[in-house]
């Protein structure tokens, strides 16, 4: 694997990850770009005890351009993109419209009881392939392994940045989910706080350990493997299952069969085993209704400092599609109260996925 670090015209970092040692990534970014935006604001919600990022500059980000204007495709003569090279394997760069960044800013207090501070952190874009019309499901096992390498590399580097408390790797796929670019890509957020969902998961794990002495995540995995009814796919290192209390019509959790805190802790065999299983699950999702399935794929790994002895690396994947022409909308109960109602029984969702040909 070759790792090449360079910079875009406005100073943002760009890192190429290649399988070939002779890959030439010397092409410069010759565009004239505006100055980078200042950091977003973080405002504290005292009622929910949560931080909310306010990033007004993101209103101007690129929105669903035609394929011949995609900023994530390789650069060609007459059209310069975010990737100066004429081809690439995997590329990672700082987001031009970040929710968090290391740029300083000064803010006026908004009044009330809400504390405000700079949204210090970092946001990166991960391009899985230079092929615009491809998808993660179509990646070769070798390319998936290279993406895992990039995720682990960025997790380690971003975790070392001042003020960063959690690193989150994820993919949004499909217009129904709300993507703004259709090129196969994901994102990485380096948060200046531990996110609410992670705090809640770690608190549950801590209470479970105190009550039983066991590991909550490991015990959930063991119970699902024993029950079998919701398991979608498995190999020697990974298990994919629909959780018994799934919130979404089609939701799959992919667990490593041993506890590690983060992506950087995966060994060679575990990385090699992930790609065939995961891309098979994605192809099964796409086969359910004969159309590409919109989804969010979210890696849950340990925060930088707290709860590392409780965290258990796993991926949670969910789709809002519940039928060929029907989507799951977060309406009153879900949006206002955080109380989910699932229209598809988890056992039925698992059965449908198992009967699809994805492997």
Short mmCIF file of N, CA and C in Angstrom, two decimals, residues 9 38 105-106 108 165-166 177 218 250 253 278 306 327 342:
data_model
loop_
_atom_site.label_atom_id
_atom_site.label_comp_id
_atom_site.label_asym_id
_atom_site.label_seq_id
_atom_site.Cartn_x
_atom_site.Cartn_y
_atom_site.Cartn_z
N UNK A 9 -5.62 23.48 -3.60
CA UNK A 9 -5.25 24.87 -3.85
C UNK A 9 -5.52 25.79 -2.66
N UNK A 38 -14.56 29.88 8.20
CA UNK A 38 -14.17 29.77 9.61
C UNK A 38 -14.91 28.58 10.23
N UNK A 105 -12.48 31.08 15.02
CA UNK A 105 -13.55 32.04 14.80
C UNK A 105 -13.94 32.69 16.10
N UNK A 106 -14.52 33.86 16.05
CA UNK A 106 -15.01 34.55 17.23
C UNK A 106 -16.52 34.69 17.10
N UNK A 108 -20.39 35.86 19.03
CA UNK A 108 -21.12 36.57 20.07
C UNK A 108 -22.00 35.59 20.82
N UNK A 165 -12.62 14.36 20.30
CA UNK A 165 -13.03 13.37 21.29
C UNK A 165 -13.59 12.09 20.68
N UNK A 166 -14.01 12.15 19.41
CA UNK A 166 -14.59 10.96 18.78
C UNK A 166 -14.42 11.06 17.27
N UNK A 177 -31.93 9.36 1.10
CA UNK A 177 -31.26 9.61 2.38
C UNK A 177 -30.90 11.08 2.52
N UNK A 218 -20.79 -8.05 23.45
CA UNK A 218 -20.43 -9.45 23.22
C UNK A 218 -21.60 -10.37 23.54
N UNK A 250 -35.36 -2.01 7.37
CA UNK A 250 -34.27 -2.92 7.07
C UNK A 250 -33.01 -2.37 7.72
N UNK A 253 -26.79 -5.02 11.65
CA UNK A 253 -25.60 -4.72 12.42
C UNK A 253 -24.53 -5.75 12.08
N UNK A 278 -19.62 -8.04 3.86
CA UNK A 278 -20.34 -6.77 3.86
C UNK A 278 -20.90 -6.44 2.48
N UNK A 306 -12.66 8.45 26.54
CA UNK A 306 -13.55 7.83 27.53
C UNK A 306 -14.23 6.56 26.99
N UNK A 327 -41.34 4.82 1.76
CA UNK A 327 -40.23 5.14 2.63
C UNK A 327 -40.72 5.26 4.07
N UNK A 342 -41.61 0.38 14.17
CA UNK A 342 -41.10 -0.28 12.98
C UNK A 342 -42.22 -1.07 12.31
#
